[in-house]
XYZ file of N, CA and C in Angstrom:
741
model
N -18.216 6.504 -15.593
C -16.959 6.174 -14.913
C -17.273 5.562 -13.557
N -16.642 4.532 -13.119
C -16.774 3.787 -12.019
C -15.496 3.756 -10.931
N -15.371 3.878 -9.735
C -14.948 3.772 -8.705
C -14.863 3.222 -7.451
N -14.721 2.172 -7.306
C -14.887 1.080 -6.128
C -14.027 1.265 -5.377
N -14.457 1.020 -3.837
C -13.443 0.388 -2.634
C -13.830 -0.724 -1.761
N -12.500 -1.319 -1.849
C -12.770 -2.523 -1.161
C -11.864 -2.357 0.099
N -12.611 -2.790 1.104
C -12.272 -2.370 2.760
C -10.948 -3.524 2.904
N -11.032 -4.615 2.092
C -10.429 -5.588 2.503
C -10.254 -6.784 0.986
N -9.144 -7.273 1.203
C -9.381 -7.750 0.026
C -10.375 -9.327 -0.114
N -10.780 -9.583 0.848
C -11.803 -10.792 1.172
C -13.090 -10.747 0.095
N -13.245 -11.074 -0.994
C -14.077 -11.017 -1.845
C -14.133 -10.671 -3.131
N -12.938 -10.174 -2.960
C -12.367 -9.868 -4.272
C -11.947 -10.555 -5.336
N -12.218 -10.969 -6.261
C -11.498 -12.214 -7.266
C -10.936 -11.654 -8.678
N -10.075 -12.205 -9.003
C -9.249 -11.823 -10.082
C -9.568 -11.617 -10.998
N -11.250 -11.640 -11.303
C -11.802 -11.571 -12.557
C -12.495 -10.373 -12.268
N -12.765 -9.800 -11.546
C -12.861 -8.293 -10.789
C -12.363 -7.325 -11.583
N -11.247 -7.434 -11.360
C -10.314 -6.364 -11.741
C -8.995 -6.543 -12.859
N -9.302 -8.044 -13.427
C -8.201 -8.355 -14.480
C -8.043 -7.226 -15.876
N -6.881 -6.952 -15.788
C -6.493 -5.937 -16.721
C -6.976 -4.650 -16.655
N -7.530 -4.235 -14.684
C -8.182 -2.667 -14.834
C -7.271 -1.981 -13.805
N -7.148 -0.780 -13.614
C -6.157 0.145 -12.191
C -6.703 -0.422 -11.175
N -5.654 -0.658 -10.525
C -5.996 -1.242 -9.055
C -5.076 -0.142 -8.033
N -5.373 0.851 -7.089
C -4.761 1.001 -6.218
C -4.577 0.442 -4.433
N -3.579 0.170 -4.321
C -3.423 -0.879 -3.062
C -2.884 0.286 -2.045
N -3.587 0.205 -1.325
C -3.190 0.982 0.319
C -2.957 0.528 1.586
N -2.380 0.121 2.350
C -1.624 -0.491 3.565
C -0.899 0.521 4.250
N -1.397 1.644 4.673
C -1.253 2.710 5.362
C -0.201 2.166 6.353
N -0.672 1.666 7.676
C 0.539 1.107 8.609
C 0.300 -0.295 8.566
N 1.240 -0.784 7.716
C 2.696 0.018 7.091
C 3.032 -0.067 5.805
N 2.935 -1.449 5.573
C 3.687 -2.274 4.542
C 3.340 -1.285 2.909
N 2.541 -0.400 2.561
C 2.712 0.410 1.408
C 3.665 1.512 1.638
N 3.583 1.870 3.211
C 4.568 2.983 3.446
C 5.832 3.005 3.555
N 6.184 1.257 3.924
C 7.161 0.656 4.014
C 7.837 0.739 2.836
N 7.091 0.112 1.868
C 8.053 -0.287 0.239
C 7.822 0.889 -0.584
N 7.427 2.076 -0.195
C 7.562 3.373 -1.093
C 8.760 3.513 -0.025
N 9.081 3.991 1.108
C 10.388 4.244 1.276
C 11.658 3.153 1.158
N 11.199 1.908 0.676
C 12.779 1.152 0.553
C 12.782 1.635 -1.192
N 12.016 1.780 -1.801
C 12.250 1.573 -2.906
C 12.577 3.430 -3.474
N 12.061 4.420 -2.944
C 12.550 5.998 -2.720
C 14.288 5.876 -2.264
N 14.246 4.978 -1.698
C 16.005 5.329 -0.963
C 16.803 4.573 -1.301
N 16.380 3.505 -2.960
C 17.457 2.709 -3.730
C 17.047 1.473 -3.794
N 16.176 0.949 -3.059
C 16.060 -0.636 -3.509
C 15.687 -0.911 -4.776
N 15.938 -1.959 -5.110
C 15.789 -2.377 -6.822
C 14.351 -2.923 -6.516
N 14.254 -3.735 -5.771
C 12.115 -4.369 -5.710
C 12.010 -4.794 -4.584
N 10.815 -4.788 -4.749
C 9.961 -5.696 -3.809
C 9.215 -6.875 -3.877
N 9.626 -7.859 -3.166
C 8.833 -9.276 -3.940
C 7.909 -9.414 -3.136
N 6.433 -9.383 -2.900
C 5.667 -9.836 -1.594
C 5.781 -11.363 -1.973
N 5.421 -11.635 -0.827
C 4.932 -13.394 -0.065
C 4.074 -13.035 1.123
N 3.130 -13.944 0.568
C 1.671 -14.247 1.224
C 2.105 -14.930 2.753
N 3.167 -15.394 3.061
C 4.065 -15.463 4.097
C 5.332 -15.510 4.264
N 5.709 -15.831 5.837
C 7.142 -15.882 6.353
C 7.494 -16.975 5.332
N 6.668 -18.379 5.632
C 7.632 -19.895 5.337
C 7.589 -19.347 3.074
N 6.597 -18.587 2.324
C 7.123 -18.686 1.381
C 8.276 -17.324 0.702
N 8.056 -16.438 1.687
C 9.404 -15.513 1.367
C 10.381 -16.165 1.808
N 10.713 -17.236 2.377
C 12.209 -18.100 2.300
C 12.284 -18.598 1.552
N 11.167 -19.412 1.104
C 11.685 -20.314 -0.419
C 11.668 -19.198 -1.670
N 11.132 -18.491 -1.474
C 11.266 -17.365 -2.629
C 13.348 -16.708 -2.827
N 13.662 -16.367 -1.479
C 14.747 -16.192 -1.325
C 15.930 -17.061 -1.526
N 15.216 -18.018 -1.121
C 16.372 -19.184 -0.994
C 16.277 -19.545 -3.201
N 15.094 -19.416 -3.588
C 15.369 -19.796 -5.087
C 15.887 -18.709 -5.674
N 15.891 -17.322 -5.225
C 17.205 -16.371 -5.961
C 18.123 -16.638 -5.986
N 18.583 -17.210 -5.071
C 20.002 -17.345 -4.680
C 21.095 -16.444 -4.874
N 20.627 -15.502 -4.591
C 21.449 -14.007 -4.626
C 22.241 -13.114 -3.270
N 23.255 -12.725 -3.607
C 23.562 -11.784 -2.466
C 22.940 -10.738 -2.047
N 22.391 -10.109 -2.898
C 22.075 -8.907 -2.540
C 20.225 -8.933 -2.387
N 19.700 -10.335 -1.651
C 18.079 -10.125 -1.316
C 18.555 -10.059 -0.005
N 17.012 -9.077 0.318
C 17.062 -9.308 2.143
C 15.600 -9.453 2.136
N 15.523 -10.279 3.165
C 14.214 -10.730 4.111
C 13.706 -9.395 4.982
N 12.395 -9.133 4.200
C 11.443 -8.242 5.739
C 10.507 -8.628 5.666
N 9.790 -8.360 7.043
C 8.475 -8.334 6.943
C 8.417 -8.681 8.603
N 6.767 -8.884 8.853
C 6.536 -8.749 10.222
C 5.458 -9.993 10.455
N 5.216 -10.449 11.589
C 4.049 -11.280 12.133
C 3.577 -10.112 13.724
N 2.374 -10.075 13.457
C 1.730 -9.209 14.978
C 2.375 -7.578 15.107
N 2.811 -7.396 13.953
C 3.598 -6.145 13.932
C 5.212 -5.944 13.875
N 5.364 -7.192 14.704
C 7.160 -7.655 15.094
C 7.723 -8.232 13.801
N 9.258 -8.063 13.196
C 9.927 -8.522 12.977
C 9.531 -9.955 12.854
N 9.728 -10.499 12.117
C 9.704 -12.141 11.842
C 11.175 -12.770 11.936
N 11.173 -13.480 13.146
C 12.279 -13.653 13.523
C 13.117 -14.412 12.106
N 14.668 -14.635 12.258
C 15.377 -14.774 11.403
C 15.744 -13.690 10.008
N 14.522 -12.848 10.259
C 14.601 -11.796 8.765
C 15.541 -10.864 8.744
N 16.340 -10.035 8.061
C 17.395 -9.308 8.176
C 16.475 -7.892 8.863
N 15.144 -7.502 8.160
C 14.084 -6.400 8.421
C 13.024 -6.312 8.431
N 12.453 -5.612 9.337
C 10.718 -6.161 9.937
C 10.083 -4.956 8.829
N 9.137 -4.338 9.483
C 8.171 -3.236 8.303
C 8.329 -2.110 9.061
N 9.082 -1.359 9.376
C 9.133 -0.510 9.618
C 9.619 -0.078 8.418
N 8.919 2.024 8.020
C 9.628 2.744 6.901
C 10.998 3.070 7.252
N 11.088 2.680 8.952
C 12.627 3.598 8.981
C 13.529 2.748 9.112
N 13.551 1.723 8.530
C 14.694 0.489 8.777
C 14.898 0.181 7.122
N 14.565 1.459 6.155
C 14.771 1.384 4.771
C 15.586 2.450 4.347
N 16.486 2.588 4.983
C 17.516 3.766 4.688
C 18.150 3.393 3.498
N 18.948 4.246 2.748
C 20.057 3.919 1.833
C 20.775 3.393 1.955
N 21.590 2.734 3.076
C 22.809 1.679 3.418
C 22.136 1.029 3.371
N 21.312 0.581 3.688
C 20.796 -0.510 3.956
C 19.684 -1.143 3.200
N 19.184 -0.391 1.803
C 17.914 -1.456 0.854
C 18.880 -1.093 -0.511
N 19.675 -0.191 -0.209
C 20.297 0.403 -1.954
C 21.078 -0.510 -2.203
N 20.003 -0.950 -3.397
C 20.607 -1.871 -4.544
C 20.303 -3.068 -4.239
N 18.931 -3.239 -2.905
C 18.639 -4.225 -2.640
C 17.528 -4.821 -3.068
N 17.026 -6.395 -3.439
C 15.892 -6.911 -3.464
C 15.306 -7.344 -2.642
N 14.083 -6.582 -2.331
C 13.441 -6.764 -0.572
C 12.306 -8.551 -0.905
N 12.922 -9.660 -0.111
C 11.289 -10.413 0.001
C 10.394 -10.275 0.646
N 9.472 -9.628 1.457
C 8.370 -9.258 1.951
C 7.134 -9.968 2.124
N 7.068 -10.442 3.619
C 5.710 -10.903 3.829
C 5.285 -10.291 4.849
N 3.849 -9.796 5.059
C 3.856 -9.053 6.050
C 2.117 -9.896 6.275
N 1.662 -9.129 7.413
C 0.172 -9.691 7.669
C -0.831 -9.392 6.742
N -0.995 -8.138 6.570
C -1.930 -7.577 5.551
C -1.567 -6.779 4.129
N -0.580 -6.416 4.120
C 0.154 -5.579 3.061
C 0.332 -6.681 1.787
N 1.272 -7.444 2.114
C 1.418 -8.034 0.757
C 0.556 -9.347 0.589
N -0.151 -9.495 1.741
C -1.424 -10.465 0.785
C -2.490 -9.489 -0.047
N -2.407 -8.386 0.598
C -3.389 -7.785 -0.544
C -2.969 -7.370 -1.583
N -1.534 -6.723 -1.957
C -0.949 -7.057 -2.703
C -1.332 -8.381 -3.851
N -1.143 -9.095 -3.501
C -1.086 -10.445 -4.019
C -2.476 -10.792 -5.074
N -3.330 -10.403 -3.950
C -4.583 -9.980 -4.217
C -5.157 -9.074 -5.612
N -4.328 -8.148 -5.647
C -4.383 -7.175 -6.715
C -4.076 -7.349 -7.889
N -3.026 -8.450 -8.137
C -1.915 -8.572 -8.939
C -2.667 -8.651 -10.696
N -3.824 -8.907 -10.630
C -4.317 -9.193 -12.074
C -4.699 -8.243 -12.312
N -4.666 -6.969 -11.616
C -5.015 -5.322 -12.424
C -3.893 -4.923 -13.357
N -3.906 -3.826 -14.003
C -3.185 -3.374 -14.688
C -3.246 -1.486 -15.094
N -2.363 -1.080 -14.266
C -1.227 -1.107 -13.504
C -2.009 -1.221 -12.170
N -1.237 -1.840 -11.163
C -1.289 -1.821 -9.629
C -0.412 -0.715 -9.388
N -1.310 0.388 -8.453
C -0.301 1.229 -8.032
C -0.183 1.146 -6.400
N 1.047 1.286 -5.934
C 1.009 1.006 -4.061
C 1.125 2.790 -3.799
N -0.210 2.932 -3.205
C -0.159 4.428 -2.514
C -0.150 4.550 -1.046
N 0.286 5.501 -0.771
C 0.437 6.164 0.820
C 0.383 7.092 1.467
N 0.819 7.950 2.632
C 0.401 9.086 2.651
C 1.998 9.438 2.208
N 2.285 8.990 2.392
C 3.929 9.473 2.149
C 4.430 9.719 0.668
N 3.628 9.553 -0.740
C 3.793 9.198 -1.869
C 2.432 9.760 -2.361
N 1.484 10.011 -1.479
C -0.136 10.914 -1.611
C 0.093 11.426 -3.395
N 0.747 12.583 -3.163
C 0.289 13.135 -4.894
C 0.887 12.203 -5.709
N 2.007 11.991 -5.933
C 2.726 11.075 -6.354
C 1.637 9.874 -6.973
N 1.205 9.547 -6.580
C 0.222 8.458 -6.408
C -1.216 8.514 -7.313
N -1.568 9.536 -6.584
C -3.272 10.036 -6.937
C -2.947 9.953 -8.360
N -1.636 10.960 -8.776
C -2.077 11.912 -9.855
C -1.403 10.071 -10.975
N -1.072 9.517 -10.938
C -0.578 8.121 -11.301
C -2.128 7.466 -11.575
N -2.430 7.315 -10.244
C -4.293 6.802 -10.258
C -5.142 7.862 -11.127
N -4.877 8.740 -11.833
C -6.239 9.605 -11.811
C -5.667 9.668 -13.611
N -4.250 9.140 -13.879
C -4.423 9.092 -15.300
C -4.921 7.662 -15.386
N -4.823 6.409 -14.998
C -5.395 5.081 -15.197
C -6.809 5.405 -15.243
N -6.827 5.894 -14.477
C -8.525 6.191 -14.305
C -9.528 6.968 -15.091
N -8.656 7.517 -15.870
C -9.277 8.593 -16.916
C -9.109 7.843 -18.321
N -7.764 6.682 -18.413
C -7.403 5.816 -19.693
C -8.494 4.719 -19.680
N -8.645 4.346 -18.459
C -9.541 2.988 -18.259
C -11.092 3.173 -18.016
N -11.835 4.695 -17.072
C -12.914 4.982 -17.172
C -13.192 4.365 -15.635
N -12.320 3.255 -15.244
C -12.614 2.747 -13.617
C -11.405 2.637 -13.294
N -11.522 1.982 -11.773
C -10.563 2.284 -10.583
C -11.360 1.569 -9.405
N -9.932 0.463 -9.173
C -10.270 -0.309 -7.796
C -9.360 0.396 -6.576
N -9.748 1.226 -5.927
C -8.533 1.016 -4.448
C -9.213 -0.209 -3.193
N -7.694 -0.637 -3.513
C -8.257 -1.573 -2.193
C -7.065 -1.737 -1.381
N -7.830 -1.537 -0.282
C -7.648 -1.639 1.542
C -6.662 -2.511 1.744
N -5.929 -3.006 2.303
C -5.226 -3.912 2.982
C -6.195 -4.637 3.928
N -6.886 -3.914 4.648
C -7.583 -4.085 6.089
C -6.542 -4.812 6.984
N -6.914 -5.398 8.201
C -6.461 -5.673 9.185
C -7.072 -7.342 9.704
N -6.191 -8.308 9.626
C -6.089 -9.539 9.594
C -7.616 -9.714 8.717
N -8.583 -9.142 8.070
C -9.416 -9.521 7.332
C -10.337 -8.966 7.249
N -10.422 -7.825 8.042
C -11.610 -6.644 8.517
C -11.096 -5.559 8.656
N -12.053 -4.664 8.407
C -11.892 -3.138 8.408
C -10.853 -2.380 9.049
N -10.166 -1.480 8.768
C -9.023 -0.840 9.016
C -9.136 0.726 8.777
N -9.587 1.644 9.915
C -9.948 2.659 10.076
C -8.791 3.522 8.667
N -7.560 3.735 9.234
C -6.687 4.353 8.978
C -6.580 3.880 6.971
N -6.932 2.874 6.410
C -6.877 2.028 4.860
C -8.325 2.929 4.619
N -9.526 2.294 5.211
C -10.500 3.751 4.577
C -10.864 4.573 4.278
N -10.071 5.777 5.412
C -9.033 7.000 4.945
C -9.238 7.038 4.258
N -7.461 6.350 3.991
C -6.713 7.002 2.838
C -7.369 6.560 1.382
N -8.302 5.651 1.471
C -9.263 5.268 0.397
C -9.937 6.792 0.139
N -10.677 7.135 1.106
C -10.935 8.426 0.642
C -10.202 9.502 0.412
N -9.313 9.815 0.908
C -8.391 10.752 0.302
C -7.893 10.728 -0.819
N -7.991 9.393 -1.300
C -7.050 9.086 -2.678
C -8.318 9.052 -3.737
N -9.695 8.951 -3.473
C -11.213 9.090 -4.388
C -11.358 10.589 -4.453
N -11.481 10.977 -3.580
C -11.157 12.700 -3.719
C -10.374 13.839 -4.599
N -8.997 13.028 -4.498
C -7.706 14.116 -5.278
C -7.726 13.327 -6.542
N -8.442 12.000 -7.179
C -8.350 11.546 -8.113
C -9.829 11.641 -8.984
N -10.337 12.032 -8.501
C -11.798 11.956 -9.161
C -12.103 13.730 -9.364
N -11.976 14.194 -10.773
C -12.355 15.680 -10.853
C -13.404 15.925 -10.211
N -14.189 17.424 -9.504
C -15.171 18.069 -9.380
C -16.068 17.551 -10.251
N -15.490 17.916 -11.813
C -16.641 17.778 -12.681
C -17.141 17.009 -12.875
N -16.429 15.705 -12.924
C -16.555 14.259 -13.214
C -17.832 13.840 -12.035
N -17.681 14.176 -11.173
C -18.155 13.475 -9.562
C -19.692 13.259 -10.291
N -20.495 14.163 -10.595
C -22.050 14.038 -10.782
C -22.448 13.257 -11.127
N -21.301 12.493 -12.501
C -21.668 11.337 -13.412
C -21.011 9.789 -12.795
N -20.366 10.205 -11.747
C -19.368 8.796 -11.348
C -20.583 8.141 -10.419
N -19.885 7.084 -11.000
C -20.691 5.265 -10.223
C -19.690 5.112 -9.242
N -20.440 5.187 -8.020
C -19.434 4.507 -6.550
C -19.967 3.145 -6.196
N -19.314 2.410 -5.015
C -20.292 1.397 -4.634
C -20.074 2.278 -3.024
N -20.889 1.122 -1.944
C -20.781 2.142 -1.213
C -20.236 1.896 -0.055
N -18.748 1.141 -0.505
C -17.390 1.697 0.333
C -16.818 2.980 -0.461
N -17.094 3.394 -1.406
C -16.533 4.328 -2.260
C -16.893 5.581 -1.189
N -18.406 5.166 -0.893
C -19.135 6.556 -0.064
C -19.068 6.801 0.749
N -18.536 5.365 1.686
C -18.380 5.481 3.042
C -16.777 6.203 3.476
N -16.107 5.537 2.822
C -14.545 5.761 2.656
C -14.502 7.815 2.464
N -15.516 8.513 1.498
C -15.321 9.631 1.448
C -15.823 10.272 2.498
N -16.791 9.731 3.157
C -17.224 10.289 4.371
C -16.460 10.185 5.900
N -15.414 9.174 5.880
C -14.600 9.300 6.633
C -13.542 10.541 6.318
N -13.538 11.272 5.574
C -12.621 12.278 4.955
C -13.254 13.613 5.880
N -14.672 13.910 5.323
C -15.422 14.437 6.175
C -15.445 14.489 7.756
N -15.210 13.846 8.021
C -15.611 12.995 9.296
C -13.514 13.679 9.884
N -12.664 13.025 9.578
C -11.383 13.453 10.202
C -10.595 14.628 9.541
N -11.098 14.989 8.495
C -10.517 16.140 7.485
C -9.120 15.918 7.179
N -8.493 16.939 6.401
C -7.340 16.463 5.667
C -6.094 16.759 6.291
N -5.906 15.975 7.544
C -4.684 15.945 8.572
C -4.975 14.373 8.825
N -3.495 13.781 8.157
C -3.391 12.263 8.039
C -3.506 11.791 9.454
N -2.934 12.641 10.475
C -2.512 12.337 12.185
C -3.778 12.122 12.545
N -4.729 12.674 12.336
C -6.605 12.335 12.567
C -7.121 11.374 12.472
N -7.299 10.638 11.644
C -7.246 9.396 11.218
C -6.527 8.381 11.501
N -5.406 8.398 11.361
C -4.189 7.358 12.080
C -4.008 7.321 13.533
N -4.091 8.228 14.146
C -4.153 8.397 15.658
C -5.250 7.638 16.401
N -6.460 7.757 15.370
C -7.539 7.113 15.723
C -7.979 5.741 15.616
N -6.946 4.923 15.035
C -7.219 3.342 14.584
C -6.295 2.761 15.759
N -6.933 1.495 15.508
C -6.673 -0.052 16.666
C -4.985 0.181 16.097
N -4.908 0.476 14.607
C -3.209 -0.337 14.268
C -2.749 0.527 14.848
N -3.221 2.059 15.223
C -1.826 2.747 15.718
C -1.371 2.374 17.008
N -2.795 2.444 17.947
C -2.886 1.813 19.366
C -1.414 0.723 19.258
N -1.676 -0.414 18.736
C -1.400 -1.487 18.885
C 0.551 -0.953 18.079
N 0.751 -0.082 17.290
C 1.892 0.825 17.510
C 2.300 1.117 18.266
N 2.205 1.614 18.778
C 2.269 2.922 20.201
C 2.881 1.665 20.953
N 2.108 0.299 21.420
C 1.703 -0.041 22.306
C 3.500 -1.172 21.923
N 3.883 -1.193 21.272
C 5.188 -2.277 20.971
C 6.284 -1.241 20.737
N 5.900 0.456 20.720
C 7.387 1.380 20.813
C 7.173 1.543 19.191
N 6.837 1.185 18.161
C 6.952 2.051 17.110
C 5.950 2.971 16.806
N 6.087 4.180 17.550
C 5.445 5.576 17.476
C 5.996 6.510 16.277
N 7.602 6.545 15.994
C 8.017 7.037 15.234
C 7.728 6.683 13.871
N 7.254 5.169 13.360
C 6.627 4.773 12.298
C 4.931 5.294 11.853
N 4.358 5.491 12.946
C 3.019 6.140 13.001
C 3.841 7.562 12.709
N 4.336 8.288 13.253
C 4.478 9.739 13.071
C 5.234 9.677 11.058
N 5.973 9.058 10.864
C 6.572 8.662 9.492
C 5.631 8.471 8.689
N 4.690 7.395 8.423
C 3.634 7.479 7.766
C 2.285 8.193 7.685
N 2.528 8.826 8.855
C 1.293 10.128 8.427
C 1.817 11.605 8.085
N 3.056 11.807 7.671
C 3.365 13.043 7.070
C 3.446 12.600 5.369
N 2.514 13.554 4.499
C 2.270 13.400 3.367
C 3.626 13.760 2.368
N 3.424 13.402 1.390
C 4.351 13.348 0.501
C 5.995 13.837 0.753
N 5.986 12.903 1.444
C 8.074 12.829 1.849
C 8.505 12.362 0.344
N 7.850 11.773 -0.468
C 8.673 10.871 -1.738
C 7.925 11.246 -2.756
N 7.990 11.386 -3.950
C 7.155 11.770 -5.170
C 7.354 10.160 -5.880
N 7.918 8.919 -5.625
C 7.809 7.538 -6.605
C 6.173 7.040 -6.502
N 6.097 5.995 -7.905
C 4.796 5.294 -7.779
C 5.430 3.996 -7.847
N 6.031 3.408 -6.867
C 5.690 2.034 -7.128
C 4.916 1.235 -8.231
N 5.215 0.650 -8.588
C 3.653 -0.491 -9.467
C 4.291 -2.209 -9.261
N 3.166 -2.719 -9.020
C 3.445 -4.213 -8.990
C 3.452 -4.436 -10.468
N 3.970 -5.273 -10.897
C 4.019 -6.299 -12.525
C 4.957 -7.776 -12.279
N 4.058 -8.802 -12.291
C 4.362 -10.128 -12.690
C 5.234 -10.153 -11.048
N 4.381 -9.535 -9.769
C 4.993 -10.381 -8.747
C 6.025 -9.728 -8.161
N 6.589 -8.474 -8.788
C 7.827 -7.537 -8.341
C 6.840 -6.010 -8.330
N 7.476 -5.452 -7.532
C 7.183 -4.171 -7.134
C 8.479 -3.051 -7.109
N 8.460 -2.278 -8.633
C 9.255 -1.859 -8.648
C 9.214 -0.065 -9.086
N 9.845 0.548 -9.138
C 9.728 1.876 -9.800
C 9.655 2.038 -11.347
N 8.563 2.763 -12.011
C 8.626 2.414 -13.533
C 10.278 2.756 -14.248
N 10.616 4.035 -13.460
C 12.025 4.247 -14.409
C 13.242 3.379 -14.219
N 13.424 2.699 -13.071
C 13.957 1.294 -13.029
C 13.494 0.615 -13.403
N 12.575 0.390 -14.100
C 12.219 -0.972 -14.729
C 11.916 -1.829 -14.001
């Protein structure tokens, strides 16, 4: 059985991982983001690799009920109805909605992923929810990609984490002796070691939270590091990101 992590999705190619579990992590924010629009009623999530193509994406629905989010530098992308924050995904406001989504790192890696099968979007907020989702793919398929979001293209303290946290609760005891890592797999578990199993340890400690803190969304750092607020698994298929029992 095999287990890879990729810090970032920069190297990754579609022939990688075509037709194997892929789990995608974007800690702050954009995974934490679309497990809570899609926990509190939204119908999907469409990523775009940017601002200028989540408009033409939107503009070719031609629907009432899409809204524009996503962020550039952390901020709101101007003109969008909603930036990436989890707490600007309430029930008035995504229920029954189709989110377009471009964000910096979240939904290009996303994008990135898309030729696995199933893509699952995990978080800390969706943690078991998640694992235990990853740890049956992983037991049907024998491997398992999680990959990182990272941060404009490089390493992302707080995505390595939760890489390890999510290799940990998904990979049995027993299994471990015989499993093939590479060695972000090893490094990623040793950051586990290293901050132990309090999400605030880890997240407190990365550039993205800093750079949180530092624009007033503190309450989004405190939101995405409390574990399992939501029991959904997201899964990407054909470009939408939706809940399996919605379809």
């Amino acid at each position: 059985m095999k287990l890879s992590v990729h810090f970032t999705p920069v190297g990754l190619s579609s022939n990688m991982i075509a037709g194997r579990p892929v789990l995608v992590v974007d800690i702050l924010r954009a995974s934490t983001t679309i497990v809570a629009a899609l926990a509190n009623g939204g119908r999907a999530v469409l990523p775009a690799a940017s601002a200028e193509d989540a408009l033409k994406l939107a503009q070719n629905l031609e629907r009432d009920d899409v809204l524009l989010a996503g962020e550039r530098r952390l901020e709101k992308i101007p003109g969008f109805a909603l930036g990436n924050s989890p707490l600007e995904m309430t029930p008035e406001t995504v229920g029954g909605k189709t989110l377009v989504m471009a964000t910096t790192n979240g939904t290009p890696a996303l994008l990135a992923a898309e030729a696995g099968r199933p893509v699952i979007i995990g978080a800390a907020v969706n943690f078991t929810a998640a694992a235990e989702a990853a740890a049956r793919a992983f037991e049907e398929a024998g491997e398992l990609t999680i990959l990182c979001a990272g941060r404009e293209k490089q390493f992302a303290l707080e995505d390595a984490y939760a890489a390890g946290r999510f290799a940990q609760a998904i990979v049995p005891g027993k299994l471990r002796r015989r499993l093939e890592m590479n060695d972000a797999a090893i490094a990623a578990r040793e950051l586990v070691r290293r901050y132990g199993t309090k999400w605030t340890s880890a997240l407190n400690a990365s550039a993205a939270a800093r750079d949180l803190k530092a624009l007033g969304f503190r309450a989004d750092l405190k939101f995405a590091a409390e574990p399992d607020r939501y029991e959904v698994v997201p899964i990407l298929n054909d470009r939408r990101v939706t809940l399996p029992e919605r379809g």
